[in-house]
Amino acid sequence: MLLVRESHRHALHGGHLRTAAEVRKRYWVIGDVNVSRRVVHDCIICKRQRGKPVNQKMAEVVKLYPGKDDLVRVVDVRFADDIVVKRPVTKLILLMKGSERSDVS
């Protein structure tokens, strides 16, 4: 197991097949792919790289600021931690809810 861990570090955390190939260069280990899978699975550095994606929370538009021509160019946006920020409309994307999506053709 220690030889496989060292080979995993030498392979620059390249995955279980790369680790098994590094082990095979020097040693004959029975079940080397299974051992290398376990080593890669237990490796903290590899776990950090495999991190789960985070679902981004959308901000809520609180207030609209129409101009003299009645076009909205600035809005107040409330983020998850109740911070309200003025943002230009050019940096926003319109998202429709599921019920509204069927109305658009």
GROMACS .gro file of C-alpha atoms in nm:
model
  105
    1MET     CA    1   0.000   0.000   0.000
    2LEU     CA    2   0.284   0.237   0.082
    3LEU     CA    3   0.448   0.167  -0.255
    4VAL     CA    4   0.124   0.248  -0.433
    5ARG     CA    5   0.081   0.574  -0.239
    6GLU     CA    6   0.433   0.681  -0.331
    7SER     CA    7   0.370   0.589  -0.695
    8HIS     CA    8   0.047   0.790  -0.683
    9ARG     CA    9   0.239   1.097  -0.567
   10HIS     CA   10   0.505   1.033  -0.832
   11ALA     CA   11   0.228   1.012  -1.097
   12LEU     CA   12   0.115   1.362  -0.986
   13HIS     CA   13  -0.226   1.238  -0.867
   14GLY     CA   14  -0.313   1.127  -1.220
   15GLY     CA   15  -0.582   0.872  -1.136
   16HIS     CA   16  -0.590   0.501  -1.063
   17LEU     CA   17  -0.476   0.379  -1.405
   18ARG     CA   18  -0.179   0.616  -1.412
   19THR     CA   19  -0.090   0.508  -1.059
   20ALA     CA   20  -0.113   0.140  -1.155
   21ALA     CA   21   0.113   0.205  -1.454
   22GLU     CA   22   0.370   0.371  -1.226
   23VAL     CA   23   0.360   0.073  -0.990
   24ARG     CA   24   0.405  -0.171  -1.281
   25LYS     CA   25   0.722   0.006  -1.391
   26ARG     CA   26   0.905  -0.117  -1.081
   27TYR     CA   27   0.699  -0.385  -0.903
   28TRP     CA   28   0.456  -0.669  -0.964
   29VAL     CA   29   0.159  -0.618  -0.734
   30ILE     CA   30  -0.136  -0.857  -0.741
   31GLY     CA   31  -0.455  -0.656  -0.785
   32ASP     CA   32  -0.265  -0.336  -0.854
   33VAL     CA   33  -0.561  -0.162  -1.018
   34ASN     CA   34  -0.788  -0.229  -0.720
   35VAL     CA   35  -0.522  -0.113  -0.475
   36SER     CA   36  -0.456   0.199  -0.681
   37ARG     CA   37  -0.832   0.274  -0.692
   38ARG     CA   38  -0.843   0.257  -0.314
   39VAL     CA   39  -0.536   0.481  -0.280
   40VAL     CA   40  -0.681   0.740  -0.522
   41HIS     CA   41  -1.017   0.725  -0.343
   42ASP     CA   42  -0.851   0.785  -0.005
   43CYS     CA   43  -0.618   1.061  -0.132
   44ILE     CA   44  -0.716   1.397   0.019
   45ILE     CA   45  -0.567   1.599  -0.267
   46CYS     CA   46  -0.765   1.399  -0.524
   47LYS     CA   47  -1.084   1.435  -0.316
   48ARG     CA   48  -1.047   1.812  -0.322
   49GLN     CA   49  -1.009   1.807  -0.699
   50ARG     CA   50  -1.320   1.590  -0.736
   51GLY     CA   51  -1.533   1.837  -0.541
   52LYS     CA   52  -1.905   1.851  -0.606
   53PRO     CA   53  -2.040   2.146  -0.804
   54VAL     CA   54  -2.240   2.402  -0.612
   55ASN     CA   55  -2.583   2.506  -0.731
   56GLN     CA   56  -2.583   2.881  -0.778
   57LYS     CA   57  -2.871   3.063  -0.613
   58MET     CA   58  -3.039   3.326  -0.824
   59ALA     CA   59  -3.087   3.677  -0.690
   60GLU     CA   60  -3.429   3.839  -0.658
   61VAL     CA   61  -3.511   4.164  -0.841
   62VAL     CA   62  -3.659   4.390  -0.572
   63LYS     CA   63  -3.715   4.727  -0.740
   64LEU     CA   64  -3.715   4.861  -1.096
   65TYR     CA   65  -3.590   5.207  -1.191
   66PRO     CA   66  -3.752   5.314  -1.520
   67GLY     CA   67  -3.594   5.603  -1.707
   68LYS     CA   68  -3.765   5.902  -1.869
   69ASP     CA   69  -3.845   5.682  -2.170
   70ASP     CA   70  -4.006   5.415  -1.942
   71LEU     CA   71  -3.730   5.162  -2.016
   72VAL     CA   72  -3.581   4.991  -1.713
   73ARG     CA   73  -3.204   5.018  -1.714
   74VAL     CA   74  -3.125   4.982  -1.341
   75VAL     CA   75  -3.270   4.742  -1.081
   76ASP     CA   76  -3.219   4.657  -0.716
   77VAL     CA   77  -3.115   4.295  -0.665
   78ARG     CA   78  -3.136   4.111  -0.329
   79PHE     CA   79  -2.879   3.838  -0.277
   80ALA     CA   80  -2.906   3.536  -0.045
   81ASP     CA   81  -2.761   3.719   0.254
   82ASP     CA   82  -3.014   4.010   0.223
   83ILE     CA   83  -2.770   4.250   0.062
   84VAL     CA   84  -2.943   4.480  -0.188
   85VAL     CA   85  -2.732   4.612  -0.476
   86LYS     CA   86  -2.816   4.834  -0.772
   87ARG     CA   87  -2.723   4.661  -1.098
   88PRO     CA   88  -2.756   4.768  -1.461
   89VAL     CA   89  -2.995   4.557  -1.667
   90THR     CA   90  -2.714   4.472  -1.911
   91LYS     CA   91  -2.562   4.245  -1.644
   92LEU     CA   92  -2.887   4.056  -1.577
   93ILE     CA   93  -3.045   3.760  -1.754
   94LEU     CA   94  -3.422   3.711  -1.772
   95LEU     CA   95  -3.525   3.366  -1.648
   96MET     CA   96  -3.884   3.246  -1.683
   97LYS     CA   97  -4.061   3.014  -1.444
   98GLY     CA   98  -4.198   2.680  -1.566
   99SER     CA   99  -4.558   2.803  -1.597
  100GLU     CA  100  -4.452   3.109  -1.799
  101ARG     CA  101  -4.237   2.905  -2.035
  102SER     CA  102  -4.538   2.738  -2.202
  103ASP     CA  103  -4.682   3.080  -2.296
  104VAL     CA  104  -4.375   3.170  -2.503
  105SER     CA  105  -4.372   3.033  -2.858
   0.00000   0.00000   0.00000
